[in-house]
mmCIF file of C-alpha atoms in Angstrom:
data_model
loop_
_atom_site.group_PDB
_atom_site.id
_atom_site.type_symbol
_atom_site.label_atom_id
_atom_site.label_comp_id
_atom_site.label_asym_id
_atom_site.label_seq_id
_atom_site.Cartn_x
_atom_site.Cartn_y
_atom_site.Cartn_z
ATOM 1 C CA MET A 1431 -71.282 -2.002 -2.074
ATOM 2 C CA THR A 1432 -72.358 -3.146 1.328
ATOM 3 C CA PHE A 1433 -70.211 -4.890 3.810
ATOM 4 C CA ASP A 1434 -71.341 -8.298 2.843
ATOM 5 C CA ASP A 1435 -70.468 -8.042 -0.640
ATOM 6 C CA ILE A 1436 -67.073 -7.383 0.108
ATOM 7 C CA LEU A 1437 -66.454 -10.283 2.326
ATOM 8 C CA LEU A 1438 -63.492 -12.464 1.672
ATOM 9 C CA PRO A 1439 -64.616 -15.711 -0.409
ATOM 10 C CA VAL A 1440 -65.808 -18.381 2.111
ATOM 11 C CA ASP A 1441 -63.365 -20.905 0.686
ATOM 12 C CA GLN A 1442 -60.284 -18.277 1.464
ATOM 13 C CA VAL A 1443 -61.761 -17.969 4.820
ATOM 14 C CA ALA A 1444 -61.977 -21.701 5.712
ATOM 15 C CA THR A 1445 -58.510 -21.942 4.351
ATOM 16 C CA ALA A 1446 -57.222 -19.590 6.771
ATOM 17 C CA VAL A 1447 -59.282 -20.990 9.774
ATOM 18 C CA ASP A 1448 -58.087 -24.721 8.893
ATOM 19 C CA ASP A 1449 -54.502 -23.684 8.748
ATOM 20 C CA PHE A 1450 -54.755 -21.744 12.104
ATOM 21 C CA LEU A 1451 -56.429 -24.715 13.879
ATOM 22 C CA ALA A 1452 -53.915 -27.305 12.416
ATOM 23 C CA ALA A 1453 -51.184 -25.216 13.829
ATOM 24 C CA SER A 1454 -53.204 -25.148 17.187
ATOM 25 C CA PRO A 1455 -53.764 -28.901 18.002
ATOM 26 C CA ALA A 1456 -55.659 -29.572 21.350
ATOM 27 C CA ALA A 1457 -52.202 -31.428 22.701
ATOM 28 C CA ARG A 1458 -50.613 -27.834 22.491
ATOM 29 C CA ALA A 1459 -53.106 -26.006 24.654
ATOM 30 C CA TRP A 1460 -52.847 -24.943 28.295
ATOM 31 C CA ASP A 1461 -54.737 -24.043 30.868
ATOM 32 C CA VAL A 1462 -54.578 -21.848 33.895
ATOM 33 C CA GLU A 1463 -54.973 -24.686 36.779
ATOM 34 C CA THR A 1464 -51.830 -26.635 35.938
ATOM 35 C CA ALA A 1465 -49.464 -24.920 33.661
ATOM 36 C CA PHE A 1466 -47.531 -22.822 36.729
ATOM 37 C CA ASP A 1467 -46.392 -23.472 40.462
ATOM 38 C CA TRP A 1468 -48.803 -20.721 41.514
ATOM 39 C CA SER A 1469 -47.587 -21.121 45.340
ATOM 40 C CA ALA A 1470 -44.100 -19.748 43.948
ATOM 41 C CA ALA A 1471 -45.402 -16.342 42.611
ATOM 42 C CA ASP A 1472 -44.202 -13.594 44.508
ATOM 43 C CA ALA A 1473 -44.507 -9.926 43.691
ATOM 44 C CA GLU A 1474 -41.842 -8.872 45.912
ATOM 45 C CA LEU A 1475 -39.585 -10.019 43.288
ATOM 46 C CA LEU A 1476 -41.030 -7.349 40.691
ATOM 47 C CA THR A 1477 -40.420 -3.399 40.921
ATOM 48 C CA ALA A 1478 -43.265 -1.112 41.439
ATOM 49 C CA GLY A 1479 -43.032 -0.585 37.940
ATOM 50 C CA GLN A 1480 -43.333 -4.192 36.886
ATOM 51 C CA ARG A 1481 -46.516 -4.692 39.332
ATOM 52 C CA SER A 1482 -48.180 -1.633 37.523
ATOM 53 C CA ALA A 1483 -47.576 -3.423 34.299
ATOM 54 C CA VAL A 1484 -49.387 -6.527 35.192
ATOM 55 C CA ARG A 1485 -52.548 -4.641 36.449
ATOM 56 C CA PHE A 1486 -52.431 -2.834 33.161
ATOM 57 C CA ILE A 1487 -52.217 -5.829 30.749
ATOM 58 C CA THR A 1488 -54.798 -7.687 33.102
ATOM 59 C CA LEU A 1489 -57.239 -4.678 32.576
ATOM 60 C CA ILE A 1490 -56.734 -5.005 28.726
ATOM 61 C CA GLU A 1491 -56.757 -8.938 28.533
ATOM 62 C CA ASP A 1492 -59.974 -9.127 30.860
ATOM 63 C CA HIS A 1493 -61.833 -6.919 28.252
ATOM 64 C CA LEU A 1494 -62.446 -10.190 26.012
ATOM 65 C CA PRO A 1495 -66.128 -10.044 26.033
ATOM 66 C CA GLY A 1496 -66.186 -6.464 24.331
ATOM 67 C CA TYR A 1497 -63.429 -7.774 22.012
ATOM 68 C CA PHE A 1498 -65.640 -11.055 21.064
ATOM 69 C CA ASP A 1499 -68.726 -8.978 20.739
ATOM 70 C CA VAL A 1500 -67.536 -6.927 18.209
ATOM 71 C CA TYR A 1501 -67.089 -9.968 15.904
ATOM 72 C CA GLN A 1502 -70.368 -11.238 16.811
ATOM 73 C CA ARG A 1503 -72.097 -7.855 15.621
ATOM 74 C CA TYR A 1504 -70.220 -7.356 12.700
ATOM 75 C CA PHE A 1505 -69.993 -10.893 11.470
ATOM 76 C CA PRO A 1506 -73.194 -12.434 13.158
ATOM 77 C CA VAL A 1507 -74.325 -16.090 12.822
ATOM 78 C CA ASP A 1508 -77.920 -15.536 12.972
ATOM 79 C CA ASP A 1509 -80.921 -14.981 10.654
ATOM 80 C CA THR A 1510 -79.958 -11.538 10.098
ATOM 81 C CA VAL A 1511 -77.745 -12.045 7.299
ATOM 82 C CA ALA A 1512 -78.126 -13.642 4.135
ATOM 83 C CA PRO A 1513 -77.119 -17.514 3.843
ATOM 84 C CA ALA A 1514 -74.142 -17.079 1.705
ATOM 85 C CA THR A 1515 -73.140 -14.530 4.391
ATOM 86 C CA PHE A 1516 -74.134 -16.878 6.922
ATOM 87 C CA VAL A 1517 -71.767 -19.394 5.441
ATOM 88 C CA HIS A 1518 -68.865 -17.152 5.486
ATOM 89 C CA ASN A 1519 -69.489 -15.924 9.202
ATOM 90 C CA ARG A 1520 -69.608 -19.642 10.490
ATOM 91 C CA GLU A 1521 -66.336 -20.155 9.163
ATOM 92 C CA LEU A 1522 -64.892 -17.180 10.712
ATOM 93 C CA TYR A 1523 -66.582 -18.383 14.138
ATOM 94 C CA HIS A 1524 -64.672 -21.255 14.143
ATOM 95 C CA PHE A 1525 -61.616 -19.027 14.642
ATOM 96 C CA THR A 1526 -63.212 -16.229 16.813
ATOM 97 C CA VAL A 1527 -64.428 -18.806 19.488
ATOM 98 C CA ARG A 1528 -60.802 -20.346 19.713
ATOM 99 C CA TRP A 1529 -59.461 -16.941 19.826
ATOM 100 C CA ALA A 1530 -61.709 -16.001 22.384
ATOM 101 C CA LEU A 1531 -61.045 -19.211 24.498
ATOM 102 C CA GLU A 1532 -57.262 -18.432 24.349
ATOM 103 C CA GLU A 1533 -57.646 -14.909 25.262
ATOM 104 C CA ASP A 1534 -59.796 -15.382 28.294
ATOM 105 C CA THR A 1535 -57.094 -17.894 29.546
ATOM 106 C CA HIS A 1536 -54.685 -15.017 29.251
ATOM 107 C CA ALA A 1537 -57.134 -12.921 31.301
ATOM 108 C CA ARG A 1538 -57.671 -15.682 33.901
ATOM 109 C CA ALA A 1539 -53.658 -16.173 34.278
ATOM 110 C CA LEU A 1540 -52.888 -12.760 35.078
ATOM 111 C CA THR A 1541 -55.749 -12.517 37.331
ATOM 112 C CA ARG A 1542 -54.579 -15.771 39.035
ATOM 113 C CA TYR A 1543 -51.097 -14.514 39.155
ATOM 114 C CA GLN A 1544 -52.164 -11.222 40.755
ATOM 115 C CA GLU A 1545 -53.883 -13.154 43.394
ATOM 116 C CA ALA A 1546 -51.207 -15.849 43.798
ATOM 117 C CA ALA A 1547 -48.278 -13.036 44.082
ATOM 118 C CA GLY A 1548 -50.214 -11.103 46.410
ATOM 119 C CA ILE A 1549 -50.711 -8.122 44.425
ATOM 120 C CA ALA A 1550 -54.608 -7.827 44.866
ATOM 121 C CA GLU A 1551 -57.248 -9.841 46.576
ATOM 122 C CA ARG A 1552 -59.876 -11.672 44.371
ATOM 123 C CA ALA A 1553 -62.692 -9.615 45.344
ATOM 124 C CA THR A 1554 -61.199 -6.541 44.972
ATOM 125 C CA LEU A 1555 -59.727 -7.165 41.794
ATOM 126 C CA ARG A 1556 -62.904 -8.621 40.224
ATOM 127 C CA ALA A 1557 -64.487 -5.126 41.360
ATOM 128 C CA GLU A 1558 -61.362 -3.319 39.642
ATOM 129 C CA LEU A 1559 -62.014 -5.334 36.377
ATOM 130 C CA ALA A 1560 -65.774 -4.734 36.199
ATOM 131 C CA ILE A 1561 -65.138 -1.051 36.085
ATOM 132 C CA GLU A 1562 -63.756 -1.334 32.743
ATOM 133 C CA GLY A 1563 -65.253 -4.675 31.616
ATOM 134 C CA ARG A 1564 -68.714 -3.451 31.479
ATOM 135 C CA LYS A 1565 -67.623 -0.441 29.130
ATOM 136 C CA ARG A 1566 -68.599 -1.016 25.521
ATOM 137 C CA PHE A 1567 -66.014 -1.885 22.885
ATOM 138 C CA ASP A 1568 -66.608 -0.979 19.150
ATOM 139 C CA LEU A 1569 -64.484 -0.864 15.796
ATOM 140 C CA PRO A 1570 -66.985 1.161 13.690
ATOM 141 C CA TYR A 1571 -65.286 0.311 10.342
ATOM 142 C CA ASP A 1572 -66.698 -0.088 7.190
ATOM 143 C CA HIS A 1573 -64.264 -2.800 5.238
ATOM 144 C CA PRO A 1574 -64.105 -6.114 6.819
ATOM 145 C CA VAL A 1575 -60.482 -6.259 5.918
ATOM 146 C CA GLN A 1576 -60.036 -3.450 8.808
ATOM 147 C CA PHE A 1577 -61.230 -5.685 11.666
ATOM 148 C CA PHE A 1578 -58.273 -7.906 10.793
ATOM 149 C CA ALA A 1579 -55.798 -5.071 10.037
ATOM 150 C CA TYR A 1580 -56.564 -4.095 13.481
ATOM 151 C CA ALA A 1581 -56.327 -7.069 15.455
ATOM 152 C CA LEU A 1582 -52.918 -7.662 13.137
ATOM 153 C CA VAL A 1583 -51.092 -4.587 14.860
ATOM 154 C CA GLN A 1584 -52.712 -5.210 18.443
ATOM 155 C CA GLU A 1585 -51.765 -8.847 18.651
ATOM 156 C CA LYS A 1586 -48.387 -8.173 17.444
ATOM 157 C CA ALA A 1587 -47.578 -5.389 19.751
ATOM 158 C CA THR A 1588 -49.031 -7.276 22.651
ATOM 159 C CA GLN A 1589 -46.673 -10.223 21.863
ATOM 160 C CA MET A 1590 -43.810 -8.047 21.409
ATOM 161 C CA TYR A 1591 -44.655 -6.386 24.826
ATOM 162 C CA TYR A 1592 -45.256 -9.516 26.587
ATOM 163 C CA GLN A 1593 -41.739 -10.680 25.321
ATOM 164 C CA GLN A 1594 -39.928 -7.476 26.531
ATOM 165 C CA LEU A 1595 -41.335 -7.549 29.850
ATOM 166 C CA ARG A 1596 -40.876 -11.113 30.487
ATOM 167 C CA ASP A 1597 -37.406 -10.450 29.868
ATOM 168 C CA VAL A 1598 -36.955 -7.754 32.744
ATOM 169 C CA VAL A 1599 -39.301 -9.532 35.302
ATOM 170 C CA GLY A 1600 -37.772 -10.997 38.493
ATOM 171 C CA ASP A 1601 -40.628 -13.423 39.610
ATOM 172 C CA PRO A 1602 -40.065 -16.924 37.227
ATOM 173 C CA VAL A 1603 -43.624 -17.528 37.489
ATOM 174 C CA LEU A 1604 -44.723 -14.362 35.837
ATOM 175 C CA ALA A 1605 -41.849 -14.750 33.122
ATOM 176 C CA ALA A 1606 -43.400 -18.157 32.484
ATOM 177 C CA VAL A 1607 -47.154 -16.916 32.171
ATOM 178 C CA LEU A 1608 -45.666 -14.072 29.630
ATOM 179 C CA THR A 1609 -44.104 -16.699 27.462
ATOM 180 C CA ARG A 1610 -47.317 -18.659 27.080
ATOM 181 C CA LEU A 1611 -49.158 -15.430 26.488
ATOM 182 C CA SER A 1612 -46.832 -14.307 23.862
ATOM 183 C CA ARG A 1613 -46.623 -17.493 22.040
ATOM 184 C CA ASP A 1614 -50.259 -17.324 21.879
ATOM 185 C CA GLU A 1615 -50.462 -13.798 20.480
ATOM 186 C CA ALA A 1616 -48.080 -14.695 17.752
ATOM 187 C CA ARG A 1617 -50.288 -17.250 16.457
ATOM 188 C CA HIS A 1618 -53.104 -15.245 16.531
ATOM 189 C CA PHE A 1619 -51.189 -12.412 14.476
ATOM 190 C CA THR A 1620 -49.775 -15.110 11.930
ATOM 191 C CA PHE A 1621 -53.889 -15.664 11.295
ATOM 192 C CA MET A 1622 -54.768 -12.046 10.954
ATOM 193 C CA ALA A 1623 -51.722 -11.684 8.685
ATOM 194 C CA ASP A 1624 -53.028 -14.389 6.664
ATOM 195 C CA ILE A 1625 -56.600 -12.936 5.952
ATOM 196 C CA VAL A 1626 -55.176 -9.430 5.394
ATOM 197 C CA THR A 1627 -52.884 -10.730 2.614
ATOM 198 C CA ARG A 1628 -55.992 -12.757 1.365
ATOM 199 C CA TYR A 1629 -57.703 -9.582 1.182
ATOM 200 C CA LEU A 1630 -55.005 -7.692 -0.556
ATOM 201 C CA ARG A 1631 -54.421 -10.717 -3.077
ATOM 202 C CA THR A 1632 -58.160 -10.660 -4.021
ATOM 203 C CA GLN A 1633 -59.218 -7.276 -3.804
ATOM 204 C CA GLY A 1634 -56.172 -5.425 -4.525
ATOM 205 C CA ASP A 1635 -56.150 -1.551 -4.414
ATOM 206 C CA THR A 1636 -59.806 -1.647 -2.978
ATOM 207 C CA ALA A 1637 -58.360 -2.842 0.477
ATOM 208 C CA VAL A 1638 -55.440 -0.319 0.289
ATOM 209 C CA ASP A 1639 -57.346 2.712 1.938
ATOM 210 C CA PRO A 1640 -59.525 0.983 4.405
ATOM 211 C CA ILE A 1641 -56.088 -0.156 5.779
ATOM 212 C CA ARG A 1642 -54.744 3.091 5.983
ATOM 213 C CA ASP A 1643 -57.664 4.201 7.643
ATOM 214 C CA VAL A 1644 -56.893 1.742 10.427
ATOM 215 C CA VAL A 1645 -53.391 2.854 10.754
ATOM 216 C CA ALA A 1646 -53.959 6.598 10.550
ATOM 217 C CA ASN A 1647 -56.690 6.178 13.550
ATOM 218 C CA PHE A 1648 -55.454 3.349 15.526
ATOM 219 C CA ARG A 1649 -55.518 3.160 19.374
ATOM 220 C CA MET A 1650 -55.043 -0.046 21.426
ATOM 221 C CA PRO A 1651 -57.847 -1.394 23.124
ATOM 222 C CA LEU A 1652 -59.301 0.725 25.994
ATOM 223 C CA ALA A 1653 -57.340 3.652 25.048
ATOM 224 C CA ASP A 1654 -60.659 6.079 24.626
ATOM 225 C CA THR A 1655 -62.658 4.412 27.325
ATOM 226 C CA MET A 1656 -59.959 3.897 30.422
ATOM 227 C CA ARG A 1657 -59.627 6.852 32.585
ATOM 228 C CA GLY A 1658 -55.995 7.839 32.668
ATOM 229 C CA TYR A 1659 -54.922 4.962 30.093
ATOM 230 C CA TRP A 1660 -52.355 7.248 28.231
ATOM 231 C CA ARG A 1661 -50.819 8.127 31.588
ATOM 232 C CA TRP A 1662 -50.524 4.762 32.719
ATOM 233 C CA ALA A 1663 -49.437 3.426 29.076
ATOM 234 C CA LEU A 1664 -46.594 5.548 29.338
ATOM 235 C CA LYS A 1665 -45.557 4.449 32.702
ATOM 236 C CA ILE A 1666 -45.449 0.707 31.544
ATOM 237 C CA ALA A 1667 -43.676 1.558 28.360
ATOM 238 C CA ASP A 1668 -40.819 2.696 30.609
ATOM 239 C CA VAL A 1669 -40.897 -0.582 32.316
ATOM 240 C CA ALA A 1670 -40.097 -2.668 28.998
ATOM 241 C CA ALA A 1671 -40.087 -0.510 26.048
ATOM 242 C CA TYR A 1672 -43.634 -0.347 24.833
ATOM 243 C CA ASP A 1673 -44.597 1.027 21.410
ATOM 244 C CA HIS A 1674 -47.257 -0.354 19.637
ATOM 245 C CA THR A 1675 -45.732 1.168 16.085
ATOM 246 C CA ALA A 1676 -43.344 -1.186 16.305
ATOM 247 C CA ALA A 1677 -45.847 -3.545 15.136
ATOM 248 C CA TYR A 1678 -46.537 -1.492 11.895
ATOM 249 C CA ASP A 1679 -42.764 -3.048 10.511
ATOM 250 C CA HIS A 1680 -44.641 -6.332 10.489
ATOM 251 C CA LEU A 1681 -47.720 -4.677 8.935
ATOM 252 C CA LEU A 1682 -45.327 -3.501 6.118
ATOM 253 C CA LYS A 1683 -43.810 -6.845 5.646
ATOM 254 C CA VAL A 1684 -47.387 -8.512 5.251
ATOM 255 C CA ILE A 1685 -48.610 -5.862 2.777
ATOM 256 C CA ASP A 1686 -44.766 -6.287 0.908
ATOM 257 C CA ARG A 1687 -45.487 -10.237 0.578
ATOM 258 C CA ALA A 1688 -48.691 -10.215 -0.498
ATOM 259 C CA VAL A 1689 -48.739 -7.851 -3.517
ATOM 260 C CA ASP A 1690 -46.226 -8.939 -6.230
ATOM 261 C CA ALA A 1691 -46.662 -5.769 -8.246
ATOM 262 C CA PRO A 1692 -47.323 -3.061 -5.894
ATOM 263 C CA THR A 1693 -49.757 -0.269 -7.537
ATOM 264 C CA ASP A 1694 -49.080 3.714 -6.702
ATOM 265 C CA ARG A 1695 -51.797 3.095 -4.095
ATOM 266 C CA VAL A 1696 -49.937 0.444 -2.451
ATOM 267 C CA ASP A 1697 -46.913 2.212 -2.653
ATOM 268 C CA GLU A 1698 -48.578 5.242 -0.925
ATOM 269 C CA LEU A 1699 -49.632 2.951 1.974
ATOM 270 C CA LEU A 1700 -46.242 1.270 2.675
ATOM 271 C CA THR A 1701 -44.935 5.093 2.701
ATOM 272 C CA PHE A 1702 -47.445 6.306 5.009
ATOM 273 C CA ILE A 1703 -47.399 3.414 7.227
ATOM 274 C CA GLY A 1704 -43.331 3.835 7.329
ATOM 275 C CA ASN A 1705 -43.982 7.595 7.906
ATOM 276 C CA CYS A 1706 -46.243 6.771 10.941
ATOM 277 C CA ARG A 1707 -43.590 4.408 12.530
ATOM 278 C CA ALA A 1708 -40.665 6.957 12.098
ATOM 279 C CA VAL A 1709 -42.754 9.816 13.627
ATOM 280 C CA SER A 1710 -43.063 7.850 17.108
#
């Protein structure tokens, strides 16, 4: 079977997208220019480690064009796909463009904070972000569910880190920014969890091994392209307990709730994920 043959039924995607958008009305949106008092931003209220963490997460968020391009390549909305596949991808596109807008807002907010707080000058920061931003990002998966399982873990891990960093930083402006970011990531996680749930309910055991592969080989964005990533990641973990495998607990709950009568393969997946979490 081809990639297109195992896509989620279009009505399932449409319902998930509709639910996400209904929970994300325009009235709840926020913008970088007016949401915060940038004149009050002050990096002197942060420790050296906290300033380093801000720089790190700005790099991660600013790679948004690469993340968005992945969905454009694997779920294209053009004449390279059959009409039925186009309809599926077009429904998904309603989510991805909103998701991209919100993630780009995150990148802009963190960039603006660095400039306003005195962490970096704008021109210097632009050049720094371009070094990583130009690098290609890919998720070479064979099953559609893998893209959403990956994002489920990534969004939840990011949400949790933003919340934990918010609780320790000394600058109220940065704390407010992190609160906004973590709320958005929580909604993105909910969408990814909904899609993964629908794949498990419609495809059963055939979705199990692809999800296992995501967990077995999971790397956070830029982990394989940013020089010194792991050393830097360990440093920011000391600032606010960061461990992406903490998100596996939420993946376990999603799988457990999605499957009414677990099969041996589902049970093996749950055990495998639990072991990955325990080893960390």
